[in-house]
mmCIF file of N, CA and C in Angstrom:
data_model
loop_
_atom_site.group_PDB
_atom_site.id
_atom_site.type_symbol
_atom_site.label_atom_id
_atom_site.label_comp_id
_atom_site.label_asym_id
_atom_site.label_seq_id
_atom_site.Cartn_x
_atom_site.Cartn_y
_atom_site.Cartn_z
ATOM 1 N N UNK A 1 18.189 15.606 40.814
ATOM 2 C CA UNK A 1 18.699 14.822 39.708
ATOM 3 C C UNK A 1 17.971 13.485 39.618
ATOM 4 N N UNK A 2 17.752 13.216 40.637
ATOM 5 C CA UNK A 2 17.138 11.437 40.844
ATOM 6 C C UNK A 2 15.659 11.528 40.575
ATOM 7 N N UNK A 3 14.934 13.202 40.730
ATOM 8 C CA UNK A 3 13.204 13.203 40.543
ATOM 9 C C UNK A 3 13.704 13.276 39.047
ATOM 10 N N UNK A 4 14.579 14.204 38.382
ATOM 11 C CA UNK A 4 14.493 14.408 36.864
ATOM 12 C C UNK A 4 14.466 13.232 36.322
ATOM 13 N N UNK A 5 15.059 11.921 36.713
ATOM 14 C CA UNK A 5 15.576 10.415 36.199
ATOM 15 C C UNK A 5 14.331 9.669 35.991
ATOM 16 N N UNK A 6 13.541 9.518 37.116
ATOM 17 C CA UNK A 6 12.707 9.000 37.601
ATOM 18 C C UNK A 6 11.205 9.608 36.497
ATOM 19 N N UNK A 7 11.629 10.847 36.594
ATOM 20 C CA UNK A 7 10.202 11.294 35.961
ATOM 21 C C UNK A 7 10.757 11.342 33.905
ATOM 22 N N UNK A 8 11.503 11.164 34.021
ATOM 23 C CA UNK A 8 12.013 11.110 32.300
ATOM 24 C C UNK A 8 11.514 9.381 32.053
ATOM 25 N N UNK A 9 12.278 8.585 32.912
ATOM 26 C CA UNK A 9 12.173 7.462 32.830
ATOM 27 C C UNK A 9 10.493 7.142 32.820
ATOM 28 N N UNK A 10 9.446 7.530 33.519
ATOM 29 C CA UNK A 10 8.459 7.445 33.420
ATOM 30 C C UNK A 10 7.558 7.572 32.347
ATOM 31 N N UNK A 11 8.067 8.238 31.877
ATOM 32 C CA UNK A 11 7.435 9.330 30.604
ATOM 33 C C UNK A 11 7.354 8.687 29.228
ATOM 34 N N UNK A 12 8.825 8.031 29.399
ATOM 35 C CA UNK A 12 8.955 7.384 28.328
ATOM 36 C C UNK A 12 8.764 5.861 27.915
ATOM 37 N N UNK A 13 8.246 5.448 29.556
ATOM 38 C CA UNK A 13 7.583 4.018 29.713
ATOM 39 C C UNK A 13 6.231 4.321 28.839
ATOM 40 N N UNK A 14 5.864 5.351 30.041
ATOM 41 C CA UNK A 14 4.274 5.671 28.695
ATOM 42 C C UNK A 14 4.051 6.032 27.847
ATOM 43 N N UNK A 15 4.797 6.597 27.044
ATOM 44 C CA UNK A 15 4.796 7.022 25.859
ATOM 45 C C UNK A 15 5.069 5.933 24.606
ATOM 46 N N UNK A 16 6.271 5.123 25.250
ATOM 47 C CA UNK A 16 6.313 3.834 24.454
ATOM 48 C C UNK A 16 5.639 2.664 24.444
ATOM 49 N N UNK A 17 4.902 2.748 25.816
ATOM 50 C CA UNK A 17 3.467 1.302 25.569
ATOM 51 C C UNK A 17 2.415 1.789 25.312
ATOM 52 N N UNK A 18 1.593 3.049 25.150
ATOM 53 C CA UNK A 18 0.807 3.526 25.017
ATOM 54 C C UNK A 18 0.432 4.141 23.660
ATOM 55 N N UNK A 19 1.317 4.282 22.560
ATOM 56 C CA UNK A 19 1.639 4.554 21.426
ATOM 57 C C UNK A 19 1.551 3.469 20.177
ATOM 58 N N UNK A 20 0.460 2.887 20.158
ATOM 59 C CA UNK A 20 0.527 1.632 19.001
ATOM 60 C C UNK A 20 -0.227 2.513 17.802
ATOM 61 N N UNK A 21 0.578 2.304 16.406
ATOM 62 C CA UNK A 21 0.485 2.653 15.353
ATOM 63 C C UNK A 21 -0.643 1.956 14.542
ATOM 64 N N UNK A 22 -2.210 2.626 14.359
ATOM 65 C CA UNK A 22 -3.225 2.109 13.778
ATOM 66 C C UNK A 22 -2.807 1.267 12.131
ATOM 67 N N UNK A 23 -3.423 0.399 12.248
ATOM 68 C CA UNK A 23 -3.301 -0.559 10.863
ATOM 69 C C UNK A 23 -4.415 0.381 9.402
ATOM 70 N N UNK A 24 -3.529 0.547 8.147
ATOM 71 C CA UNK A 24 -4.652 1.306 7.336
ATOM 72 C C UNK A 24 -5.880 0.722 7.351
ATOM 73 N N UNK A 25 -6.002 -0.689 7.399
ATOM 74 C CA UNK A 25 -7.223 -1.300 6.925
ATOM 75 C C UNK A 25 -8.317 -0.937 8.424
ATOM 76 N N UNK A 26 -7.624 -0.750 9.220
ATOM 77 C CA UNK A 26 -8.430 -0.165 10.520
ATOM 78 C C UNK A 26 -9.593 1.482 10.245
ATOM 79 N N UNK A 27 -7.964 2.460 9.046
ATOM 80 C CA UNK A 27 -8.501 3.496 9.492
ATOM 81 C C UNK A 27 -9.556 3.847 8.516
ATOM 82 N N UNK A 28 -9.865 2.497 7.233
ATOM 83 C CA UNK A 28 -10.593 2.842 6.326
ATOM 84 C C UNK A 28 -11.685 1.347 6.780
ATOM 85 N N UNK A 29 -11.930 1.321 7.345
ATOM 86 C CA UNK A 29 -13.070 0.388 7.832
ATOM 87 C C UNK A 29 -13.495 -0.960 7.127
ATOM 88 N N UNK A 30 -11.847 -1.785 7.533
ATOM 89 C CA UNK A 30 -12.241 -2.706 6.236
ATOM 90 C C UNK A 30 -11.739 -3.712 6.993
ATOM 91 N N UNK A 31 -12.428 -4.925 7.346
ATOM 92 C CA UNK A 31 -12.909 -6.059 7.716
ATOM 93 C C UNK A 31 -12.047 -7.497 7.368
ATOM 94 N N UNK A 32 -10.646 -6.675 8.091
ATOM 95 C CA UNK A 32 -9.977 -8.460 7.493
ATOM 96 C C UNK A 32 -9.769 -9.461 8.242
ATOM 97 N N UNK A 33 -10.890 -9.467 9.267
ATOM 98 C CA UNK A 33 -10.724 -10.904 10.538
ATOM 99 C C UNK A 33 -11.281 -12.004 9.062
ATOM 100 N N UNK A 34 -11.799 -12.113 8.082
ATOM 101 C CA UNK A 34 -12.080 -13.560 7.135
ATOM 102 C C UNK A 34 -11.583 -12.990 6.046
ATOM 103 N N UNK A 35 -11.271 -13.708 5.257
ATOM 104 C CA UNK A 35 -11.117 -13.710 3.889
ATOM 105 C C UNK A 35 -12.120 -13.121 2.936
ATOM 106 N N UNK A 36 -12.290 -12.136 2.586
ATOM 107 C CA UNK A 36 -13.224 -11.941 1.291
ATOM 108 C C UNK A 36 -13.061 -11.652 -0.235
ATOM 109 N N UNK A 37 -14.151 -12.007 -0.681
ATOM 110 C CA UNK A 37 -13.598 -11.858 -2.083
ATOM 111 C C UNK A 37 -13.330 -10.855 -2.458
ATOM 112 N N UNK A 38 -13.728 -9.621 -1.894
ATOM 113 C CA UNK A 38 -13.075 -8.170 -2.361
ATOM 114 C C UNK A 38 -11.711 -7.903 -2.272
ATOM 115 N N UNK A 39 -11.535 -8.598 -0.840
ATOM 116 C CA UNK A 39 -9.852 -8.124 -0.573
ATOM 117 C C UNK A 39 -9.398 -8.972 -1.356
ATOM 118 N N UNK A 40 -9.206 -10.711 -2.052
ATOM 119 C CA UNK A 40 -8.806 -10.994 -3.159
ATOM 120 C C UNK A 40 -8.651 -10.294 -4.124
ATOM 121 N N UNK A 41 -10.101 -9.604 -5.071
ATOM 122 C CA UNK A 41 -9.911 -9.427 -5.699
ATOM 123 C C UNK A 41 -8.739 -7.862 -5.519
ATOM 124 N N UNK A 42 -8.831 -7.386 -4.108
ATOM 125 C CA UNK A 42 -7.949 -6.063 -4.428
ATOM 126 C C UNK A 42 -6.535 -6.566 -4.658
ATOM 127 N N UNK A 43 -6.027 -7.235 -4.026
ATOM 128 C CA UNK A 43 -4.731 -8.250 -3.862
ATOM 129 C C UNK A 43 -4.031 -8.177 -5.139
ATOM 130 N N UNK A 44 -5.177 -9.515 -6.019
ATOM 131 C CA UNK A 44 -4.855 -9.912 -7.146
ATOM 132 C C UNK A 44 -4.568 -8.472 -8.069
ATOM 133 N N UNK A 45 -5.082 -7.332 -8.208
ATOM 134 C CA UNK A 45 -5.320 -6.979 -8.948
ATOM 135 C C UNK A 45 -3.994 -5.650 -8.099
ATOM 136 N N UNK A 46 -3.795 -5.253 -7.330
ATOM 137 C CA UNK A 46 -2.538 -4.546 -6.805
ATOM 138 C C UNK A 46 -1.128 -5.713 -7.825
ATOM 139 N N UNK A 47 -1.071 -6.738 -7.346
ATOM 140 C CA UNK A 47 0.089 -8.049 -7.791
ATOM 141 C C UNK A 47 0.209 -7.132 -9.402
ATOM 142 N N UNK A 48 -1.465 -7.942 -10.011
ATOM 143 C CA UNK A 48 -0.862 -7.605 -11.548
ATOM 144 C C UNK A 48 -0.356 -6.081 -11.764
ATOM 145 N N UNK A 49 -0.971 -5.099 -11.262
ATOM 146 C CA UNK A 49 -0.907 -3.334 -11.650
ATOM 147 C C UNK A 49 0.806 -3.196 -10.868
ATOM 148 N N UNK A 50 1.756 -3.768 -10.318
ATOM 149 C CA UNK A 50 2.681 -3.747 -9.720
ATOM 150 C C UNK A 50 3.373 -2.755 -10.570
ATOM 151 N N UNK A 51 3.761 -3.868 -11.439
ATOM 152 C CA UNK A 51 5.065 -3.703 -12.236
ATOM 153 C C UNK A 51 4.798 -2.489 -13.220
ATOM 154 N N UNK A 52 3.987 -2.152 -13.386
ATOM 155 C CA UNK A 52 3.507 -0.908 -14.361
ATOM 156 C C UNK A 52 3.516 0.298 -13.480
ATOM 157 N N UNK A 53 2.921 0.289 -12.472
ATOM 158 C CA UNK A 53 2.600 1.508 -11.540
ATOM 159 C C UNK A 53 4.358 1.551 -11.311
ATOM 160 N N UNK A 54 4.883 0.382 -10.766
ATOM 161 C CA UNK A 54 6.567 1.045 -10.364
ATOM 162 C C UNK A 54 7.563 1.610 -11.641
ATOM 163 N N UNK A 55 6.942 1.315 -13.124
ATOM 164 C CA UNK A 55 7.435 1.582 -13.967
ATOM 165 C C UNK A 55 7.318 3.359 -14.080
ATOM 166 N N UNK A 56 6.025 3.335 -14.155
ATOM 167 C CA UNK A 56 5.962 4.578 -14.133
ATOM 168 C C UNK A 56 6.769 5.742 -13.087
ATOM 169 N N UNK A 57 6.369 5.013 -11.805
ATOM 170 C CA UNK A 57 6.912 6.026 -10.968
ATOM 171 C C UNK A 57 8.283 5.847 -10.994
ATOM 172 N N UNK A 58 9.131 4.799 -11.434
ATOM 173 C CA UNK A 58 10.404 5.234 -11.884
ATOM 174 C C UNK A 58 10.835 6.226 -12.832
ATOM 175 N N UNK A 59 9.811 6.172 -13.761
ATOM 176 C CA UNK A 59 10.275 6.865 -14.963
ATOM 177 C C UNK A 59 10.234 8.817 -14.373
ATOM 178 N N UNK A 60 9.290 8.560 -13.319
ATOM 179 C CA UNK A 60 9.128 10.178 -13.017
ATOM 180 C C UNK A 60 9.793 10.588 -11.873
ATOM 181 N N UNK A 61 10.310 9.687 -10.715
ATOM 182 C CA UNK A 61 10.884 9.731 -9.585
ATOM 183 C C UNK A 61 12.834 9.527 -10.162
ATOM 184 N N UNK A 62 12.959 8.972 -11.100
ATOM 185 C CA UNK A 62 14.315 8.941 -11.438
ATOM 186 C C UNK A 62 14.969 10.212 -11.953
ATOM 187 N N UNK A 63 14.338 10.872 -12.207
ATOM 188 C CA UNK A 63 15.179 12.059 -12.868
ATOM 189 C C UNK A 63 15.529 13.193 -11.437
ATOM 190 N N UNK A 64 14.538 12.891 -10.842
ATOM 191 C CA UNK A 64 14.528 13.749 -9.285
ATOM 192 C C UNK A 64 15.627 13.024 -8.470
ATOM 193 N N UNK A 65 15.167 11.964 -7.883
ATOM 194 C CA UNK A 65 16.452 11.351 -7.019
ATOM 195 C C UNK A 65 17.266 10.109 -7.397
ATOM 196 N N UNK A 66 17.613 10.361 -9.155
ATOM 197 C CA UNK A 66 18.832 9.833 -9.380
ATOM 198 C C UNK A 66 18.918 8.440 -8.528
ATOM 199 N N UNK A 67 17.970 7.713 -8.333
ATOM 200 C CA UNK A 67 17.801 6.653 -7.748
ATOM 201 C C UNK A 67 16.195 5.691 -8.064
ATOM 202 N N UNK A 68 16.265 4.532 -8.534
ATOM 203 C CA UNK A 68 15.275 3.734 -8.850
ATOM 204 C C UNK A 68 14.128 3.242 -7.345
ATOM 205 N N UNK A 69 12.964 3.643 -7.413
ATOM 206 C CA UNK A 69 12.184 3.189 -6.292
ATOM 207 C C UNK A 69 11.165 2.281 -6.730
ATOM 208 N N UNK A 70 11.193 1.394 -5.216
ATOM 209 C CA UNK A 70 10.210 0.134 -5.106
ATOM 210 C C UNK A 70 8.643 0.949 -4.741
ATOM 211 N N UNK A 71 8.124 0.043 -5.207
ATOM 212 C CA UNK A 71 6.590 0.453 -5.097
ATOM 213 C C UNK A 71 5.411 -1.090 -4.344
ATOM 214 N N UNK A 72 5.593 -0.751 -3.488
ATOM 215 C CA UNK A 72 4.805 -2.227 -2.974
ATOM 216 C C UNK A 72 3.598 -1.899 -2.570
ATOM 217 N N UNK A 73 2.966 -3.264 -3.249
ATOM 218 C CA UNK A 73 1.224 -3.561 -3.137
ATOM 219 C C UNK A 73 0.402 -2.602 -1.890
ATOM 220 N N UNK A 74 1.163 -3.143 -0.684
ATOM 221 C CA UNK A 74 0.146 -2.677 0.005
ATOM 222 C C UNK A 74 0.429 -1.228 0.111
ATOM 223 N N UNK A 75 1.511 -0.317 -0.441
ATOM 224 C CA UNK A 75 0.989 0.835 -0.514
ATOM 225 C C UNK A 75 0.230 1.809 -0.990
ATOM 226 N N UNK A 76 -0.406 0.471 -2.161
ATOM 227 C CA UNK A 76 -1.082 1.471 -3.333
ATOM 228 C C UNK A 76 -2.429 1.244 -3.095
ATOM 229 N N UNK A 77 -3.436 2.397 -3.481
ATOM 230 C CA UNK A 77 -5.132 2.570 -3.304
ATOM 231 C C UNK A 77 -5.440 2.522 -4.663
ATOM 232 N N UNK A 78 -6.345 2.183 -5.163
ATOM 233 C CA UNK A 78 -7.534 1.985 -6.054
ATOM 234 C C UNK A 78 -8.021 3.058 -5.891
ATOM 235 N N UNK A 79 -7.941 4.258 -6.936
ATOM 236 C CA UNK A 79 -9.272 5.021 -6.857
ATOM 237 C C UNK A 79 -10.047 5.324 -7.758
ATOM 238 N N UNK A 80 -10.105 4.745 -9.047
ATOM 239 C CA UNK A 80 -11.302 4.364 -9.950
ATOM 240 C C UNK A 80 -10.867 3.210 -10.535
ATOM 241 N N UNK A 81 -11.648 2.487 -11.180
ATOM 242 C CA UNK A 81 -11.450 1.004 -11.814
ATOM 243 C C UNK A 81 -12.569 1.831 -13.198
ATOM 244 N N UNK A 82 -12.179 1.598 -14.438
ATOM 245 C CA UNK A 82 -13.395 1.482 -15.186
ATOM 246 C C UNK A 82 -13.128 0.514 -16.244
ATOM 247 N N UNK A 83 -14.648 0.073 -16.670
ATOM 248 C CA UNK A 83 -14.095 -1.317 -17.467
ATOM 249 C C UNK A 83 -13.868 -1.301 -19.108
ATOM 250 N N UNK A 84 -12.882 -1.436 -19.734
ATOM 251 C CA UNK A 84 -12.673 -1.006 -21.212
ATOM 252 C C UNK A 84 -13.023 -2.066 -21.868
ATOM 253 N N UNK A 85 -13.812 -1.930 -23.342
ATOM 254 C CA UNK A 85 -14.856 -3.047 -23.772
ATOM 255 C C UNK A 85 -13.659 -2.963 -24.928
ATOM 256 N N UNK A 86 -13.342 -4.476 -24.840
ATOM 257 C CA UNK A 86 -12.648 -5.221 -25.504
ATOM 258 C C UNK A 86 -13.558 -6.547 -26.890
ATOM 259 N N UNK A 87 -12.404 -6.084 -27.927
ATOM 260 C CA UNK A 87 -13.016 -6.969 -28.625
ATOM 261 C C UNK A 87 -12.910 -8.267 -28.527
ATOM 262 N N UNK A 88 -13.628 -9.357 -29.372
ATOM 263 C CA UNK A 88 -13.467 -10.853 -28.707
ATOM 264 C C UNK A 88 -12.041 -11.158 -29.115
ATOM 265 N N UNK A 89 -11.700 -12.023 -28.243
ATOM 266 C CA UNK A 89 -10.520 -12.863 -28.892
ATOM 267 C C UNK A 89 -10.815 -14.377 -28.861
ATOM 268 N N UNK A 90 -10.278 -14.671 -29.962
ATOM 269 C CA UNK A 90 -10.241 -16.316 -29.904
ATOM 270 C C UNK A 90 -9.189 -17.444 -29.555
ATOM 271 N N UNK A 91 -9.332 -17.958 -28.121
ATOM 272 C CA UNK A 91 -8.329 -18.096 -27.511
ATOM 273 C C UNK A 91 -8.118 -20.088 -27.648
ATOM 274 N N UNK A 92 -8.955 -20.454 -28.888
ATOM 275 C CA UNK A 92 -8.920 -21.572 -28.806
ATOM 276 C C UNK A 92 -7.903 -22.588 -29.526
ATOM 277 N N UNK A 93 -7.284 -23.428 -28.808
ATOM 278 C CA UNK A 93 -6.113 -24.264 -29.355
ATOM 279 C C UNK A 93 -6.313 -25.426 -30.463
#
């Protein structure tokens, strides 16, 4: 009874200090010991796309679980950007 204790107890020393959960930006090779302007610009541009992306996925996740879901920045990926050519505006006062 006291080897079963001993060796459970062990097991689960190592299993629980030995077990650290990789960071995404680790597992996609992305460089955030400084500040760069990419990760700004991903930041900024997750912030503004927020409220639209959670709109949506409310509108399609609500009918399923009858419950409204949060959608936060850092869970969302970029996977195309393309740029739509806008006409001028005249923004002068």
């Amino acid at each position: 009874m006291l080897k079963k204790l001993l060796l459970s107890t062990c097991l689960v020393s190592v299993l629980s200090t030995g077990l650290e959960p990789m960071p995404y930006a680790v597992t996609r090779d992305v460089d955030t010991s400084q500040v760069s302007k990419i990760l700004m610009y991903n930041d900024m541009l997750m912030v503004i796309l927020n409220g639209k992306v959670e709109e949506v996925a409310n509108q399609y996740y609500f009918k399923k679980l009858k419950q409204r879901v949060t959608v936060y920045p850092s869970f969302m990926n970029v996977v195309n950007v393309k740029r739509v050519k806008m006409d001028f505006v005249d923004l002068t006062f």
